[in-house]
Amino acid sequence: MNILLAAILKVIGVLMFVGLNAYILIWGERKVSGHIQRRIGPIRVGGPSGIMQSAADILKLMSKEDFVPSGADWWLWVLAPVVSVAPAVLVYLVLPIGRTLVLRNLNVGLVFFSSVSSFTLLGIFMAGWGSNNKYSLLGAMRAGAQLFSYEIPLILSTIGVVMLAGSLTLQRIVAAQTHYGWFIFPQIVGFIVFFVASVAELNRTPFDLAEAESELVAGYFTEYSGMRWAMFAIAEYSNLFTLSALGVTLFLGGWHGPLLPGWVWFVLKSYFLVFVGIWIRWTLPRVRIDQLMDLGWKFLFPVSVLNLLGTGLYLMVR
Amino acid sequence: MTSTLVIFIVLSLLTLYAAYRVATAHLITHAALFLAGTFAGVAALFFMLQADFLAAVQLLLYAGAVMAVVVFAIMLSQMREAGDHVPRWVDALRSPFFGFLPLISSVALFVILLISYLDTPWPSSATAAAVNSTRYVAVPLFQSYALPFEVASVLLLAALIGAIVLTRREDDR
């Protein structure tokens, strides 16, 4: 029973963090966007520094009518938010938060992370198909093309790190960075590809074609409202944090850092990458779909393969 | 009954149900999504067998592949046709592409699987669990079976080029 109790406590801890993280990031996104684009509202409204605005939002979302569009594919429509949230929560299983602090030190941590997060696409597609709405389906098809194309450079760019570290275990990859220094220096090309591809994987501007407000209303979650919509938002912000945390683990030394305990460094670095993501979102305009595909297949993909080749040559010559 | 057994039974039932619905779902989209469910169930069973690398790769490749299948299904098929028309099973059995050809091939596949299943010596205890299952997959794949691996990848490349040639528009040249 002790194992079961520990498992339940871990799950509760992760769920609490997911909720808290969404709260903080929605507040953070409003503040950063407010300061970058001089939007007066988010800077001034809602309690001290606007921190209470999200609480009001939660109350509003919870009190909204539970509305199912007519002609919706009921099962797919209802399950879609759940299918989106589940992988977002599952990936916390392998994140190396501190030197000894990891929920489950899986042998294939990195592959587990990529494989579980690829299920996000299924949730998006189920939402787009189930809504019985042309904008939703268009958004889902776009998301399908986009996530499918950018997953390949995303995974290829991490393999250079795996080759240097000689392990797929995230804890060992972090430990290997005492020997090499942070992998961002030997793997700078890999880091750039990883970062661009992860912004695209997260469906955030400049790559937010799946939910482009000015073209598709809101893309695949056009028909969702209330808590069902909130689940998509929670999954999105959780993915933003976990993908940044993966970037920190692979390229920015994970929990390594002076003075402060390891998990503090891990959280600080992760939120720094999250901040850069938000910064990019409110600075750059959206790209066109053909530019998106060109960037993915004609630039990121060959560059990541060349990076792989270079890393392999270095390992052979060394 | 141990908790492992309970989890195993629940997972197998879910996987089998999803596999059954792949064949019987009326909409091709539903069939593809049930296929994703089947793959996820098989991956979970791999995890229970401590073949974690296989499980992760199963999820990674097949979840993505299923999405590609769904996209093609939407673009290439006419949804209205697939909906309501369900033939009687005697009529279905007479027509080659809906009836006896799939039946024969699936029975043949089942027999082959059964024979190979009975021929394989299974480890009798859980002590042989792989410490690093990635290595156990990688070494045979890239050393003893390197040539078949390369041949398979060349075949896939040929299929890829063929698909591009077939779908390219005439006025693009």
PDB file of C-alpha atoms in Angstrom, chain A residues 101-273:
ATOM      1  CA  LEU A 101      14.540  14.459  -7.383  1.00  0.00           C
ATOM      2  CA  VAL A 102      12.805  12.727 -10.278  1.00  0.00           C
ATOM      3  CA  LEU A 103       9.484  10.886 -10.228  1.00  0.00           C
ATOM      4  CA  ARG A 104      10.712   7.920 -12.256  1.00  0.00           C
ATOM      5  CA  ASN A 105      14.211   7.725 -13.696  1.00  0.00           C
ATOM      6  CA  LEU A 106      13.206   5.834 -16.853  1.00  0.00           C
ATOM      7  CA  ASN A 107      15.923   4.274 -19.009  1.00  0.00           C
ATOM      8  CA  VAL A 108      14.445   5.846 -22.107  1.00  0.00           C
ATOM      9  CA  GLY A 109      13.353   9.125 -20.537  1.00  0.00           C
ATOM     10  CA  LEU A 110      13.913  11.217 -23.643  1.00  0.00           C
ATOM     11  CA  VAL A 111      12.063   8.854 -25.989  1.00  0.00           C
ATOM     12  CA  PHE A 112       9.264   8.592 -23.439  1.00  0.00           C
ATOM     13  CA  PHE A 113       8.970  12.372 -23.373  1.00  0.00           C
ATOM     14  CA  SER A 114       8.766  12.727 -27.160  1.00  0.00           C
ATOM     15  CA  SER A 115       6.443   9.786 -27.626  1.00  0.00           C
ATOM     16  CA  VAL A 116       3.967  10.840 -24.956  1.00  0.00           C
ATOM     17  CA  SER A 117       3.915  14.453 -26.092  1.00  0.00           C
ATOM     18  CA  SER A 118       3.184  13.352 -29.657  1.00  0.00           C
ATOM     19  CA  PHE A 119      -0.260  12.305 -28.391  1.00  0.00           C
ATOM     20  CA  THR A 120      -1.185  15.989 -28.041  1.00  0.00           C
ATOM     21  CA  LEU A 121      -1.842  15.913 -31.768  1.00  0.00           C
ATOM     22  CA  LEU A 122      -4.531  13.254 -31.305  1.00  0.00           C
ATOM     23  CA  GLY A 123      -6.356  15.488 -28.817  1.00  0.00           C
ATOM     24  CA  ILE A 124      -6.184  18.425 -31.206  1.00  0.00           C
ATOM     25  CA  PHE A 125      -7.460  16.325 -34.063  1.00  0.00           C
ATOM     26  CA  MET A 126     -10.310  14.845 -32.004  1.00  0.00           C
ATOM     27  CA  ALA A 127     -11.372  18.373 -31.036  1.00  0.00           C
ATOM     28  CA  GLY A 128     -11.246  19.558 -34.628  1.00  0.00           C
ATOM     29  CA  TRP A 129     -13.149  16.584 -35.991  1.00  0.00           C
ATOM     30  CA  GLY A 130     -15.647  16.260 -33.178  1.00  0.00           C
ATOM     31  CA  SER A 131     -16.751  19.900 -33.208  1.00  0.00           C
ATOM     32  CA  ASN A 132     -18.511  19.590 -36.580  1.00  0.00           C
ATOM     33  CA  ASN A 133     -17.233  23.017 -37.572  1.00  0.00           C
ATOM     34  CA  LYS A 134     -15.229  23.874 -40.672  1.00  0.00           C
ATOM     35  CA  TYR A 135     -12.875  26.213 -38.817  1.00  0.00           C
ATOM     36  CA  SER A 136     -12.174  23.548 -36.219  1.00  0.00           C
ATOM     37  CA  LEU A 137     -11.408  20.944 -38.861  1.00  0.00           C
ATOM     38  CA  LEU A 138      -9.202  23.356 -40.810  1.00  0.00           C
ATOM     39  CA  GLY A 139      -7.303  24.163 -37.621  1.00  0.00           C
ATOM     40  CA  ALA A 140      -6.913  20.470 -36.842  1.00  0.00           C
ATOM     41  CA  MET A 141      -5.600  19.691 -40.334  1.00  0.00           C
ATOM     42  CA  ARG A 142      -3.124  22.557 -40.053  1.00  0.00           C
ATOM     43  CA  ALA A 143      -2.055  21.351 -36.627  1.00  0.00           C
ATOM     44  CA  GLY A 144      -1.624  17.854 -38.052  1.00  0.00           C
ATOM     45  CA  ALA A 145       0.705  19.065 -40.798  1.00  0.00           C
ATOM     46  CA  GLN A 146       2.598  21.399 -38.492  1.00  0.00           C
ATOM     47  CA  LEU A 147       3.141  19.156 -35.477  1.00  0.00           C
ATOM     48  CA  PHE A 148       3.975  16.223 -37.700  1.00  0.00           C
ATOM     49  CA  SER A 149       6.602  18.239 -39.619  1.00  0.00           C
ATOM     50  CA  TYR A 150       8.248  19.848 -36.620  1.00  0.00           C
ATOM     51  CA  GLU A 151       8.408  16.730 -34.478  1.00  0.00           C
ATOM     52  CA  ILE A 152      11.118  15.339 -36.772  1.00  0.00           C
ATOM     53  CA  PRO A 153      13.661  18.205 -36.369  1.00  0.00           C
ATOM     54  CA  LEU A 154      12.719  18.423 -32.675  1.00  0.00           C
ATOM     55  CA  ILE A 155      13.693  14.806 -32.066  1.00  0.00           C
ATOM     56  CA  LEU A 156      16.708  14.878 -34.407  1.00  0.00           C
ATOM     57  CA  SER A 157      18.100  17.949 -32.633  1.00  0.00           C
ATOM     58  CA  THR A 158      18.033  16.141 -29.283  1.00  0.00           C
ATOM     59  CA  ILE A 159      19.921  13.123 -30.647  1.00  0.00           C
ATOM     60  CA  GLY A 160      23.179  15.094 -30.849  1.00  0.00           C
ATOM     61  CA  VAL A 161      22.964  15.589 -27.090  1.00  0.00           C
ATOM     62  CA  VAL A 162      22.170  11.899 -26.620  1.00  0.00           C
ATOM     63  CA  MET A 163      25.245  10.942 -28.640  1.00  0.00           C
ATOM     64  CA  LEU A 164      27.521  13.171 -26.548  1.00  0.00           C
ATOM     65  CA  ALA A 165      26.015  11.997 -23.251  1.00  0.00           C
ATOM     66  CA  GLY A 166      25.820   8.364 -24.346  1.00  0.00           C
ATOM     67  CA  SER A 167      22.465   7.834 -22.679  1.00  0.00           C
ATOM     68  CA  LEU A 168      18.737   8.343 -23.173  1.00  0.00           C
ATOM     69  CA  THR A 169      18.236   8.738 -19.418  1.00  0.00           C
ATOM     70  CA  LEU A 170      17.551  12.389 -18.643  1.00  0.00           C
ATOM     71  CA  GLN A 171      19.362  12.220 -15.280  1.00  0.00           C
ATOM     72  CA  ARG A 172      22.513  10.903 -16.969  1.00  0.00           C
ATOM     73  CA  ILE A 173      22.307  13.568 -19.669  1.00  0.00           C
ATOM     74  CA  VAL A 174      22.294  16.201 -16.915  1.00  0.00           C
ATOM     75  CA  ALA A 175      25.144  14.445 -15.114  1.00  0.00           C
ATOM     76  CA  ALA A 176      27.186  14.299 -18.347  1.00  0.00           C
ATOM     77  CA  GLN A 177      27.116  18.111 -18.455  1.00  0.00           C
ATOM     78  CA  THR A 178      29.609  18.300 -15.581  1.00  0.00           C
ATOM     79  CA  HIS A 179      32.101  16.737 -17.985  1.00  0.00           C
ATOM     80  CA  TYR A 180      31.341  18.675 -21.184  1.00  0.00           C
ATOM     81  CA  GLY A 181      29.981  21.902 -19.749  1.00  0.00           C
ATOM     82  CA  TRP A 182      26.451  22.846 -20.762  1.00  0.00           C
ATOM     83  CA  PHE A 183      25.527  21.151 -24.018  1.00  0.00           C
ATOM     84  CA  ILE A 184      24.369  24.465 -25.485  1.00  0.00           C
ATOM     85  CA  PHE A 185      28.023  25.231 -26.333  1.00  0.00           C
ATOM     86  CA  PRO A 186      29.009  22.081 -28.267  1.00  0.00           C
ATOM     87  CA  GLN A 187      25.423  21.677 -29.555  1.00  0.00           C
ATOM     88  CA  ILE A 188      24.536  25.294 -30.366  1.00  0.00           C
ATOM     89  CA  VAL A 189      23.042  24.287 -33.743  1.00  0.00           C
ATOM     90  CA  GLY A 190      20.998  21.588 -32.045  1.00  0.00           C
ATOM     91  CA  PHE A 191      19.757  24.100 -29.479  1.00  0.00           C
ATOM     92  CA  ILE A 192      18.615  26.588 -32.128  1.00  0.00           C
ATOM     93  CA  VAL A 193      16.768  23.876 -34.055  1.00  0.00           C
ATOM     94  CA  PHE A 194      15.281  22.543 -30.812  1.00  0.00           C
ATOM     95  CA  PHE A 195      14.063  25.948 -29.723  1.00  0.00           C
ATOM     96  CA  VAL A 196      12.468  26.914 -33.044  1.00  0.00           C
ATOM     97  CA  ALA A 197      10.863  23.490 -33.404  1.00  0.00           C
ATOM     98  CA  SER A 198       9.546  23.563 -29.842  1.00  0.00           C
ATOM     99  CA  VAL A 199       7.887  26.965 -30.385  1.00  0.00           C
ATOM    100  CA  ALA A 200       6.199  25.388 -33.425  1.00  0.00           C
ATOM    101  CA  GLU A 201       5.240  22.260 -31.471  1.00  0.00           C
ATOM    102  CA  LEU A 202       3.593  24.455 -28.860  1.00  0.00           C
ATOM    103  CA  ASN A 203       1.428  26.178 -31.504  1.00  0.00           C
ATOM    104  CA  ARG A 204       2.561  29.602 -30.365  1.00  0.00           C
ATOM    105  CA  THR A 205       3.079  32.719 -32.478  1.00  0.00           C
ATOM    106  CA  PRO A 206       4.889  33.012 -34.915  1.00  0.00           C
ATOM    107  CA  PHE A 207       3.733  29.446 -35.627  1.00  0.00           C
ATOM    108  CA  ASP A 208       0.161  29.538 -34.287  1.00  0.00           C
ATOM    109  CA  LEU A 209      -1.490  28.685 -37.600  1.00  0.00           C
ATOM    110  CA  ALA A 210      -3.655  25.994 -36.024  1.00  0.00           C
ATOM    111  CA  GLU A 211      -5.523  28.559 -33.952  1.00  0.00           C
ATOM    112  CA  ALA A 212      -4.918  31.699 -36.018  1.00  0.00           C
ATOM    113  CA  GLU A 213      -7.550  34.061 -34.595  1.00  0.00           C
ATOM    114  CA  SER A 214      -7.733  36.311 -37.639  1.00  0.00           C
ATOM    115  CA  GLU A 215      -8.320  33.381 -40.025  1.00  0.00           C
ATOM    116  CA  LEU A 216      -9.928  30.484 -38.158  1.00  0.00           C
ATOM    117  CA  VAL A 217     -11.778  32.102 -35.196  1.00  0.00           C
ATOM    118  CA  ALA A 218      -9.869  29.944 -32.706  1.00  0.00           C
ATOM    119  CA  GLY A 219      -8.932  26.891 -34.760  1.00  0.00           C
ATOM    120  CA  TYR A 220      -9.576  23.505 -33.242  1.00  0.00           C
ATOM    121  CA  PHE A 221     -11.136  24.786 -30.006  1.00  0.00           C
ATOM    122  CA  THR A 222     -13.565  27.224 -31.631  1.00  0.00           C
ATOM    123  CA  GLU A 223     -16.592  25.364 -30.231  1.00  0.00           C
ATOM    124  CA  TYR A 224     -15.252  24.853 -26.721  1.00  0.00           C
ATOM    125  CA  SER A 225     -16.152  27.032 -23.770  1.00  0.00           C
ATOM    126  CA  GLY A 226     -16.010  26.989 -19.990  1.00  0.00           C
ATOM    127  CA  MET A 227     -13.931  24.335 -18.260  1.00  0.00           C
ATOM    128  CA  ARG A 228     -13.527  22.242 -21.400  1.00  0.00           C
ATOM    129  CA  TRP A 229     -11.778  25.188 -23.028  1.00  0.00           C
ATOM    130  CA  ALA A 230      -9.811  25.756 -19.817  1.00  0.00           C
ATOM    131  CA  MET A 231      -8.432  22.223 -20.055  1.00  0.00           C
ATOM    132  CA  PHE A 232      -6.935  23.047 -23.455  1.00  0.00           C
ATOM    133  CA  ALA A 233      -5.393  26.201 -21.966  1.00  0.00           C
ATOM    134  CA  ILE A 234      -4.010  24.256 -18.987  1.00  0.00           C
ATOM    135  CA  ALA A 235      -2.494  21.662 -21.329  1.00  0.00           C
ATOM    136  CA  GLU A 236      -0.974  24.386 -23.494  1.00  0.00           C
ATOM    137  CA  TYR A 237       0.722  26.160 -20.593  1.00  0.00           C
ATOM    138  CA  SER A 238       1.825  22.890 -19.045  1.00  0.00           C
ATOM    139  CA  ASN A 239       3.402  21.911 -22.369  1.00  0.00           C
ATOM    140  CA  LEU A 240       5.105  25.296 -22.539  1.00  0.00           C
ATOM    141  CA  PHE A 241       6.703  24.636 -19.152  1.00  0.00           C
ATOM    142  CA  THR A 242       7.639  20.994 -19.757  1.00  0.00           C
ATOM    143  CA  LEU A 243       9.170  21.626 -23.175  1.00  0.00           C
ATOM    144  CA  SER A 244      11.201  24.505 -21.721  1.00  0.00           C
ATOM    145  CA  ALA A 245      12.223  22.183 -18.883  1.00  0.00           C
ATOM    146  CA  LEU A 246      13.321  19.611 -21.457  1.00  0.00           C
ATOM    147  CA  GLY A 247      15.391  22.292 -23.178  1.00  0.00           C
ATOM    148  CA  VAL A 248      16.984  23.166 -19.841  1.00  0.00           C
ATOM    149  CA  THR A 249      17.688  19.482 -19.139  1.00  0.00           C
ATOM    150  CA  LEU A 250      19.279  18.834 -22.517  1.00  0.00           C
ATOM    151  CA  PHE A 251      21.118  22.079 -23.241  1.00  0.00           C
ATOM    152  CA  LEU A 252      21.277  24.364 -20.195  1.00  0.00           C
ATOM    153  CA  GLY A 253      22.742  22.079 -17.554  1.00  0.00           C
ATOM    154  CA  GLY A 254      19.518  20.962 -15.859  1.00  0.00           C
ATOM    155  CA  TRP A 255      19.812  21.314 -12.089  1.00  0.00           C
ATOM    156  CA  HIS A 256      23.492  22.362 -12.207  1.00  0.00           C
ATOM    157  CA  GLY A 257      24.239  25.756 -10.693  1.00  0.00           C
ATOM    158  CA  PRO A 258      26.132  27.413  -7.839  1.00  0.00           C
ATOM    159  CA  LEU A 259      24.881  28.198  -4.294  1.00  0.00           C
ATOM    160  CA  LEU A 260      21.151  27.501  -4.628  1.00  0.00           C
ATOM    161  CA  PRO A 261      19.787  23.939  -4.443  1.00  0.00           C
ATOM    162  CA  GLY A 262      19.405  22.068  -7.731  1.00  0.00           C
ATOM    163  CA  TRP A 263      15.626  22.195  -8.092  1.00  0.00           C
ATOM    164  CA  VAL A 264      15.627  25.989  -7.692  1.00  0.00           C
ATOM    165  CA  TRP A 265      18.069  26.315 -10.578  1.00  0.00           C
ATOM    166  CA  PHE A 266      15.987  23.912 -12.634  1.00  0.00           C
ATOM    167  CA  VAL A 267      12.787  25.908 -12.084  1.00  0.00           C
ATOM    168  CA  LEU A 268      14.524  29.264 -12.605  1.00  0.00           C
ATOM    169  CA  LYS A 269      16.125  28.206 -15.894  1.00  0.00           C
ATOM    170  CA  SER A 270      12.895  26.636 -17.125  1.00  0.00           C
ATOM    171  CA  TYR A 271      10.906  29.781 -16.418  1.00  0.00           C
ATOM    172  CA  PHE A 272      13.606  31.810 -18.151  1.00  0.00           C
ATOM    173  CA  LEU A 273      13.050  29.772 -21.340  1.00  0.00           C
TER     174      LEU A 273
END
